PDB file of N, CA and C in Angstrom:
ATOM      1  N   ALA P   1     -17.761 -18.344   2.747  1.00 79.00           N
ATOM      2  CA  ALA P   1     -18.306 -17.805   3.978  1.00 79.00           C
ATOM      3  C   ALA P   1     -19.831 -17.930   3.982  1.00 79.00           C
ATOM      4  N   ALA P   2     -20.463 -17.647   2.855  1.00 82.00           N
ATOM      5  CA  ALA P   2     -21.922 -17.708   2.787  1.00 82.00           C
ATOM      6  C   ALA P   2     -22.426 -19.132   3.015  1.00 82.00           C
ATOM      7  N   ARG P   3     -21.735 -20.106   2.430  1.00 87.00           N
ATOM      8  CA  ARG P   3     -22.152 -21.508   2.600  1.00 87.00           C
ATOM      9  C   ARG P   3     -22.088 -21.946   4.053  1.00 87.00           C
ATOM     10  N   ARG P   4     -21.145 -21.402   4.775  1.00 88.00           N
ATOM     11  CA  ARG P   4     -20.964 -21.789   6.178  1.00 88.00           C
ATOM     12  C   ARG P   4     -21.692 -20.852   7.141  1.00 88.00           C
ATOM     13  N   GLY P   5     -22.361 -19.833   6.583  1.00 86.00           N
ATOM     14  CA  GLY P   5     -23.096 -18.909   7.427  1.00 86.00           C
ATOM     15  C   GLY P   5     -22.214 -17.974   8.234  1.00 86.00           C
ATOM     16  N   VAL P   6     -21.016 -17.733   7.734  1.00 83.00           N
ATOM     17  CA  VAL P   6     -20.068 -16.861   8.426  1.00 83.00           C
ATOM     18  C   VAL P   6     -20.135 -15.470   7.795  1.00 83.00           C
ATOM     19  N   PRO P   7     -20.358 -14.438   8.601  1.00 79.00           N
ATOM     20  CA  PRO P   7     -20.372 -13.086   8.037  1.00 79.00           C
ATOM     21  C   PRO P   7     -19.013 -12.736   7.437  1.00 79.00           C
ATOM     22  N   MET P   8     -19.057 -12.047   6.333  1.00 78.00           N
ATOM     23  CA  MET P   8     -17.809 -11.726   5.625  1.00 78.00           C
ATOM     24  C   MET P   8     -17.921 -10.333   5.024  1.00 78.00           C
ATOM     25  N   LEU P   9     -16.853  -9.591   5.130  1.00 76.00           N
ATOM     26  CA  LEU P   9     -16.779  -8.268   4.520  1.00 76.00           C
ATOM     27  C   LEU P   9     -15.387  -8.119   3.942  1.00 76.00           C
ATOM     28  N   ALA P  10     -15.306  -7.710   2.701  1.00 81.00           N
ATOM     29  CA  ALA P  10     -14.012  -7.461   2.054  1.00 81.00           C
ATOM     30  C   ALA P  10     -13.890  -5.966   1.808  1.00 81.00           C
ATOM     31  N   LEU P  11     -12.772  -5.402   2.219  1.00 80.00           N
ATOM     32  CA  LEU P  11     -12.497  -3.983   2.020  1.00 80.00           C
ATOM     33  C   LEU P  11     -11.197  -3.833   1.254  1.00 80.00           C
ATOM     34  N   ARG P  12     -11.136  -2.777   0.469  1.00 83.00           N
ATOM     35  CA  ARG P  12      -9.920  -2.499  -0.279  1.00 83.00           C
ATOM     36  C   ARG P  12      -9.693  -0.995  -0.267  1.00 83.00           C
ATOM     37  N   VAL P  13      -8.471  -0.615  -0.023  1.00 84.00           N
ATOM     38  CA  VAL P  13      -8.109   0.795  -0.118  1.00 84.00           C
ATOM     39  C   VAL P  13      -7.008   0.931  -1.159  1.00 84.00           C
ATOM     40  N   ILE P  14      -6.961   2.080  -1.775  1.00 83.00           N
ATOM     41  CA  ILE P  14      -5.964   2.351  -2.814  1.00 83.00           C
ATOM     42  C   ILE P  14      -5.006   3.404  -2.272  1.00 83.00           C
ATOM     43  N   ALA P  15      -3.724   3.107  -2.337  1.00 82.00           N
ATOM     44  CA  ALA P  15      -2.728   4.030  -1.793  1.00 82.00           C
ATOM     45  C   ALA P  15      -2.219   5.019  -2.840  1.00 82.00           C
ATOM     46  N   ASP P  16      -2.122   4.597  -4.086  1.00 80.00           N
ATOM     47  CA  ASP P  16      -1.599   5.508  -5.108  1.00 80.00           C
ATOM     48  C   ASP P  16      -2.765   6.204  -5.800  1.00 80.00           C
ATOM     49  N   THR P  17      -2.566   7.450  -6.113  1.00 78.00           N
ATOM     50  CA  THR P  17      -3.625   8.226  -6.748  1.00 78.00           C
ATOM     51  C   THR P  17      -3.522   8.112  -8.267  1.00 78.00           C
ATOM     52  N   ALA P  18      -4.573   8.508  -8.930  1.00 82.00           N
ATOM     53  CA  ALA P  18      -4.571   8.504 -10.394  1.00 82.00           C
ATOM     54  C   ALA P  18      -3.684   9.612 -10.945  1.00 82.00           C
ATOM     55  N   TYR P  19      -3.298  10.539 -10.088  1.00 85.00           N
ATOM     56  CA  TYR P  19      -2.523  11.702 -10.530  1.00 85.00           C
ATOM     57  C   TYR P  19      -1.017  11.490 -10.451  1.00 85.00           C
ATOM     58  N   HIS P  20      -0.586  10.426  -9.782  1.00 84.00           N
ATOM     59  CA  HIS P  20       0.850  10.175  -9.623  1.00 84.00           C
ATOM     60  C   HIS P  20       1.171   8.742 -10.022  1.00 84.00           C
ATOM     61  N   ALA P  21       2.189   8.577 -10.823  1.00 86.00           N
ATOM     62  CA  ALA P  21       2.650   7.233 -11.171  1.00 86.00           C
ATOM     63  C   ALA P  21       3.422   6.644  -9.987  1.00 86.00           C
ATOM     64  N   VAL P  22       3.366   5.333  -9.841  1.00 90.00           N
ATOM     65  CA  VAL P  22       4.160   4.677  -8.807  1.00 90.00           C
ATOM     66  C   VAL P  22       5.614   4.750  -9.241  1.00 90.00           C
ATOM     67  N   PRO P  23       6.484   5.321  -8.403  1.00 93.00           N
ATOM     68  CA  PRO P  23       7.888   5.453  -8.793  1.00 93.00           C
ATOM     69  C   PRO P  23       8.568   4.086  -8.935  1.00 93.00           C
ATOM     70  N   PRO P  24       9.446   3.947  -9.921  1.00 93.00           N
ATOM     71  CA  PRO P  24      10.116   2.661 -10.146  1.00 93.00           C
ATOM     72  C   PRO P  24      10.790   2.066  -8.904  1.00 93.00           C
ATOM     73  N   PRO P  25      11.461   2.859  -8.067  1.00 95.00           N
ATOM     74  CA  PRO P  25      12.053   2.230  -6.877  1.00 95.00           C
ATOM     75  C   PRO P  25      11.025   1.573  -5.957  1.00 95.00           C
ATOM     76  N   ALA P  26       9.818   2.116  -5.908  1.00 93.00           N
ATOM     77  CA  ALA P  26       8.774   1.510  -5.068  1.00 93.00           C
ATOM     78  C   ALA P  26       8.349   0.161  -5.624  1.00 93.00           C
ATOM     79  N   LEU P  27       8.324   0.030  -6.933  1.00 92.00           N
ATOM     80  CA  LEU P  27       7.951  -1.247  -7.541  1.00 92.00           C
ATOM     81  C   LEU P  27       8.956  -2.340  -7.197  1.00 92.00           C
ATOM     82  N   ALA P  28      10.208  -1.948  -6.976  1.00 93.00           N
ATOM     83  CA  ALA P  28      11.227  -2.925  -6.594  1.00 93.00           C
ATOM     84  C   ALA P  28      10.971  -3.485  -5.197  1.00 93.00           C
ATOM     85  N   GLY P  29      10.103  -2.820  -4.440  1.00 91.00           N
ATOM     86  CA  GLY P  29       9.827  -3.234  -3.073  1.00 91.00           C
ATOM     87  C   GLY P  29       8.786  -4.321  -2.938  1.00 91.00           C
ATOM     88  N   ILE P  30       8.292  -4.821  -4.065  1.00 90.00           N
ATOM     89  CA  ILE P  30       7.298  -5.894  -4.031  1.00 90.00           C
ATOM     90  C   ILE P  30       7.889  -7.111  -4.729  1.00 90.00           C
ATOM     91  N   GLY P  31       8.038  -8.188  -3.981  1.00 92.00           N
ATOM     92  CA  GLY P  31       8.605  -9.410  -4.537  1.00 92.00           C
ATOM     93  C   GLY P  31       7.587 -10.183  -5.358  1.00 92.00           C
ATOM     94  N   PRO P  32       8.022 -11.239  -6.022  1.00 91.00           N
ATOM     95  CA  PRO P  32       7.140 -12.019  -6.890  1.00 91.00           C
ATOM     96  C   PRO P  32       5.972 -12.687  -6.159  1.00 91.00           C
ATOM     97  N   LYS P  33       6.115 -12.907  -4.854  1.00 93.00           N
ATOM     98  CA  LYS P  33       5.034 -13.530  -4.081  1.00 93.00           C
ATOM     99  C   LYS P  33       4.304 -12.494  -3.221  1.00 93.00           C
ATOM    100  N   GLY P  34       4.529 -11.210  -3.514  1.00 89.00           N
ATOM    101  CA  GLY P  34       3.857 -10.148  -2.773  1.00 89.00           C
ATOM    102  C   GLY P  34       4.574  -9.717  -1.510  1.00 89.00           C
ATOM    103  N   GLU P  35       5.716 -10.288  -1.236  1.00 94.00           N
ATOM    104  CA  GLU P  35       6.455  -9.922  -0.030  1.00 94.00           C
ATOM    105  C   GLU P  35       7.089  -8.535  -0.197  1.00 94.00           C
ATOM    106  N   THR P  36       7.298  -7.857   0.914  1.00 91.00           N
ATOM    107  CA  THR P  36       7.930  -6.532   0.849  1.00 91.00           C
ATOM    108  C   THR P  36       9.445  -6.689   0.846  1.00 91.00           C
ATOM    109  N   ARG P  37      10.084  -5.795   0.106  1.00 94.00           N
ATOM    110  CA  ARG P  37      11.540  -5.828  -0.033  1.00 94.00           C
ATOM    111  C   ARG P  37      12.092  -4.411   0.166  1.00 94.00           C
ATOM    112  N   PRO P  38      12.128  -3.929   1.412  1.00 93.00           N
ATOM    113  CA  PRO P  38      12.581  -2.561   1.670  1.00 93.00           C
ATOM    114  C   PRO P  38      14.034  -2.303   1.271  1.00 93.00           C
ATOM    115  N   VAL P  39      14.878  -3.322   1.372  1.00 96.00           N
ATOM    116  CA  VAL P  39      16.284  -3.130   0.980  1.00 96.00           C
ATOM    117  C   VAL P  39      16.377  -2.857  -0.517  1.00 96.00           C
ATOM    118  N   ALA P  40      15.555  -3.519  -1.300  1.00 95.00           N
ATOM    119  CA  ALA P  40      15.548  -3.293  -2.745  1.00 95.00           C
ATOM    120  C   ALA P  40      15.144  -1.853  -3.058  1.00 95.00           C
ATOM    121  N   VAL P  41      14.163  -1.333  -2.316  1.00 95.00           N
ATOM    122  CA  VAL P  41      13.754   0.062  -2.518  1.00 95.00           C
ATOM    123  C   VAL P  41      14.909   0.996  -2.188  1.00 95.00           C
ATOM    124  N   ALA P  42      15.553   0.760  -1.056  1.00 96.00           N
ATOM    125  CA  ALA P  42      16.669   1.616  -0.639  1.00 96.00           C
ATOM    126  C   ALA P  42      17.802   1.598  -1.665  1.00 96.00           C
ATOM    127  N   LEU P  43      18.113   0.425  -2.175  1.00 96.00           N
ATOM    128  CA  LEU P  43      19.178   0.328  -3.171  1.00 96.00           C
ATOM    129  C   LEU P  43      18.816   1.072  -4.456  1.00 96.00           C
ATOM    130  N   ARG P  44      17.571   0.933  -4.887  1.00 96.00           N
ATOM    131  CA  ARG P  44      17.133   1.659  -6.094  1.00 96.00           C
ATOM    132  C   ARG P  44      17.162   3.165  -5.871  1.00 96.00           C
ATOM    133  N   LEU P  45      16.811   3.582  -4.662  1.00 97.00           N
ATOM    134  CA  LEU P  45      16.840   5.022  -4.377  1.00 97.00           C
ATOM    135  C   LEU P  45      18.262   5.564  -4.361  1.00 97.00           C
ATOM    136  N   LEU P  46      19.217   4.727  -3.985  1.00 97.00           N
ATOM    137  CA  LEU P  46      20.620   5.158  -4.064  1.00 97.00           C
ATOM    138  C   LEU P  46      21.020   5.405  -5.516  1.00 97.00           C
ATOM    139  N   LEU P  47      20.475   4.595  -6.414  1.00 96.00           N
ATOM    140  CA  LEU P  47      20.788   4.745  -7.833  1.00 96.00           C
ATOM    141  C   LEU P  47      19.936   5.815  -8.516  1.00 96.00           C
ATOM    142  N   MET P  48      18.752   6.082  -7.964  1.00 96.00           N
ATOM    143  CA  MET P  48      17.817   7.053  -8.559  1.00 96.00           C
ATOM    144  C   MET P  48      17.284   7.998  -7.477  1.00 96.00           C
ATOM    145  N   PRO P  49      18.141   8.815  -6.894  1.00 97.00           N
ATOM    146  CA  PRO P  49      17.714   9.649  -5.766  1.00 97.00           C
ATOM    147  C   PRO P  49      16.637  10.676  -6.119  1.00 97.00           C
ATOM    148  N   TRP P  50      16.463  11.007  -7.386  1.00 97.00           N
ATOM    149  CA  TRP P  50      15.428  11.961  -7.770  1.00 97.00           C
ATOM    150  C   TRP P  50      14.022  11.419  -7.522  1.00 97.00           C
ATOM    151  N   HIS P  51      13.910  10.117  -7.253  1.00 97.00           N
ATOM    152  CA  HIS P  51      12.606   9.516  -6.955  1.00 97.00           C
ATOM    153  C   HIS P  51      12.253   9.544  -5.466  1.00 97.00           C
ATOM    154  N   VAL P  52      13.176  10.031  -4.632  1.00 97.00           N
ATOM    155  CA  VAL P  52      12.921  10.048  -3.180  1.00 97.00           C
ATOM    156  C   VAL P  52      11.619  10.781  -2.838  1.00 97.00           C
ATOM    157  N   PRO P  53      11.376  11.992  -3.352  1.00 96.00           N
ATOM    158  CA  PRO P  53      10.115  12.666  -2.990  1.00 96.00           C
ATOM    159  C   PRO P  53       8.868  11.862  -3.366  1.00 96.00           C
ATOM    160  N   ALA P  54       8.882  11.227  -4.522  1.00 94.00           N
ATOM    161  CA  ALA P  54       7.722  10.441  -4.952  1.00 94.00           C
ATOM    162  C   ALA P  54       7.521   9.206  -4.070  1.00 94.00           C
ATOM    163  N   VAL P  55       8.612   8.572  -3.665  1.00 94.00           N
ATOM    164  CA  VAL P  55       8.508   7.404  -2.782  1.00 94.00           C
ATOM    165  C   VAL P  55       7.992   7.836  -1.410  1.00 94.00           C
ATOM    166  N   LEU P  56       8.456   8.971  -0.925  1.00 94.00           N
ATOM    167  CA  LEU P  56       7.956   9.477   0.358  1.00 94.00           C
ATOM    168  C   LEU P  56       6.469   9.822   0.273  1.00 94.00           C
ATOM    169  N   ARG P  57       6.067  10.423  -0.837  1.00 92.00           N
ATOM    170  CA  ARG P  57       4.652  10.749  -1.023  1.00 92.00           C
ATOM    171  C   ARG P  57       3.816   9.468  -1.044  1.00 92.00           C
ATOM    172  N   LEU P  58       4.294   8.450  -1.756  1.00 92.00           N
ATOM    173  CA  LEU P  58       3.585   7.172  -1.805  1.00 92.00           C
ATOM    174  C   LEU P  58       3.495   6.556  -0.409  1.00 92.00           C
ATOM    175  N   GLY P  59       4.563   6.679   0.368  1.00 91.00           N
ATOM    176  CA  GLY P  59       4.538   6.172   1.744  1.00 91.00           C
ATOM    177  C   GLY P  59       3.486   6.875   2.585  1.00 91.00           C
ATOM    178  N   ALA P  60       3.391   8.193   2.422  1.00 92.00           N
ATOM    179  CA  ALA P  60       2.376   8.955   3.160  1.00 92.00           C
ATOM    180  C   ALA P  60       0.978   8.571   2.693  1.00 92.00           C
ATOM    181  N   ASP P  61       0.804   8.385   1.382  1.00 90.00           N
ATOM    182  CA  ASP P  61      -0.497   7.962   0.854  1.00 90.00           C
ATOM    183  C   ASP P  61      -0.870   6.577   1.377  1.00 90.00           C
ATOM    184  N   HIS P  62       0.118   5.706   1.456  1.00 90.00           N
ATOM    185  CA  HIS P  62      -0.109   4.354   1.982  1.00 90.00           C
ATOM    186  C   HIS P  62      -0.555   4.417   3.439  1.00 90.00           C
ATOM    187  N   ALA P  63       0.114   5.231   4.235  1.00 93.00           N
ATOM    188  CA  ALA P  63      -0.244   5.364   5.648  1.00 93.00           C
ATOM    189  C   ALA P  63      -1.669   5.901   5.797  1.00 93.00           C
ATOM    190  N   ARG P  64      -2.031   6.870   4.968  1.00 91.00           N
ATOM    191  CA  ARG P  64      -3.383   7.436   5.010  1.00 91.00           C
ATOM    192  C   ARG P  64      -4.426   6.376   4.629  1.00 91.00           C
ATOM    193  N   ALA P  65      -4.134   5.585   3.605  1.00 90.00           N
ATOM    194  CA  ALA P  65      -5.053   4.526   3.181  1.00 90.00           C
ATOM    195  C   ALA P  65      -5.209   3.475   4.274  1.00 90.00           C
ATOM    196  N   LEU P  66      -4.110   3.129   4.922  1.00 91.00           N
ATOM    197  CA  LEU P  66      -4.163   2.139   5.998  1.00 91.00           C
ATOM    198  C   LEU P  66      -4.988   2.647   7.175  1.00 91.00           C
ATOM    199  N   ARG P  67      -4.841   3.936   7.518  1.00 92.00           N
ATOM    200  CA  ARG P  67      -5.653   4.510   8.589  1.00 92.00           C
ATOM    201  C   ARG P  67      -7.138   4.458   8.239  1.00 92.00           C
ATOM    202  N   SER P  68      -7.461   4.731   6.984  1.00 89.00           N
ATOM    203  CA  SER P  68      -8.862   4.654   6.548  1.00 89.00           C
ATOM    204  C   SER P  68      -9.391   3.235   6.700  1.00 89.00           C
ATOM    205  N   LEU P  69      -8.610   2.270   6.268  1.00 88.00           N
ATOM    206  CA  LEU P  69      -9.019   0.875   6.378  1.00 88.00           C
ATOM    207  C   LEU P  69      -9.209   0.474   7.840  1.00 88.00           C
ATOM    208  N   GLU P  70      -8.289   0.894   8.689  1.00 89.00           N
ATOM    209  CA  GLU P  70      -8.385   0.560  10.106  1.00 89.00           C
ATOM    210  C   GLU P  70      -9.626   1.185  10.748  1.00 89.00           C
ATOM    211  N   SER P  71      -9.965   2.423  10.361  1.00 88.00           N
ATOM    212  CA  SER P  71     -11.123   3.060  10.966  1.00 88.00           C
ATOM    213  C   SER P  71     -12.421   2.378  10.532  1.00 88.00           C
ATOM    214  N   VAL P  72     -12.502   1.960   9.276  1.00 85.00           N
ATOM    215  CA  VAL P  72     -13.696   1.245   8.816  1.00 85.00           C
ATOM    216  C   VAL P  72     -13.757  -0.142   9.463  1.00 85.00           C
ATOM    217  N   ALA P  73     -12.636  -0.814   9.551  1.00 80.00           N
ATOM    218  CA  ALA P  73     -12.611  -2.137  10.185  1.00 80.00           C
ATOM    219  C   ALA P  73     -13.026  -2.026  11.652  1.00 80.00           C
ATOM    220  N   ALA P  74     -12.628  -0.966  12.324  1.00 83.00           N
ATOM    221  CA  ALA P  74     -12.998  -0.783  13.728  1.00 83.00           C
ATOM    222  C   ALA P  74     -14.511  -0.621  13.865  1.00 83.00           C
ATOM    223  N   LEU P  75     -15.159   0.006  12.911  1.00 83.00           N
ATOM    224  CA  LEU P  75     -16.618   0.143  12.956  1.00 83.00           C
ATOM    225  C   LEU P  75     -17.294  -1.218  12.931  1.00 83.00           C
ATOM    226  N   PHE P  76     -16.784  -2.105  12.096  1.00 77.00           N
ATOM    227  CA  PHE P  76     -17.380  -3.426  11.990  1.00 77.00           C
ATOM    228  C   PHE P  76     -16.982  -4.325  13.148  1.00 77.00           C
ATOM    229  N   ASP P  77     -15.849  -4.048  13.759  1.00 71.00           N
ATOM    230  CA  ASP P  77     -15.409  -4.827  14.905  1.00 71.00           C
ATOM    231  C   ASP P  77     -16.336  -4.594  16.099  1.00 71.00           C
ATOM    232  N   THR P  78     -16.857  -3.371  16.222  1.00 61.00           N
ATOM    233  CA  THR P  78     -17.772  -3.082  17.329  1.00 61.00           C
ATOM    234  C   THR P  78     -19.146  -3.694  17.111  1.00 61.00           C
ATOM    235  N   VAL P  79     -19.488  -3.970  15.845  1.00 56.00           N
ATOM    236  CA  VAL P  79     -20.790  -4.559  15.513  1.00 56.00           C
ATOM    237  C   VAL P  79     -20.780  -6.056  15.828  1.00 56.00           C
ATOM    238  N   ALA P  80     -19.657  -6.713  15.533  1.00 51.00           N
ATOM    239  CA  ALA P  80     -19.573  -8.178  15.680  1.00 51.00           C
ATOM    240  C   ALA P  80     -19.611  -8.632  17.116  1.00 51.00           C
TER     241      ALA P  80
END
């Protein structure tokens, strides 16, 4: 981007906290190429239902992180 004179900004948000481990069923939801696999998560939760609260918490944390990213991106969108 710098060589071409194109403005560039990279942002990263973290969805999981340092206080909670990512539950194993959630890890099943990420494929080898980074694709999402919701059916795999659902199947793992059927086998390990005690992880449901942790997966729901991670989902809420993910939504909160995404909202943060969107609000910061919107600030830069108005500048451009």
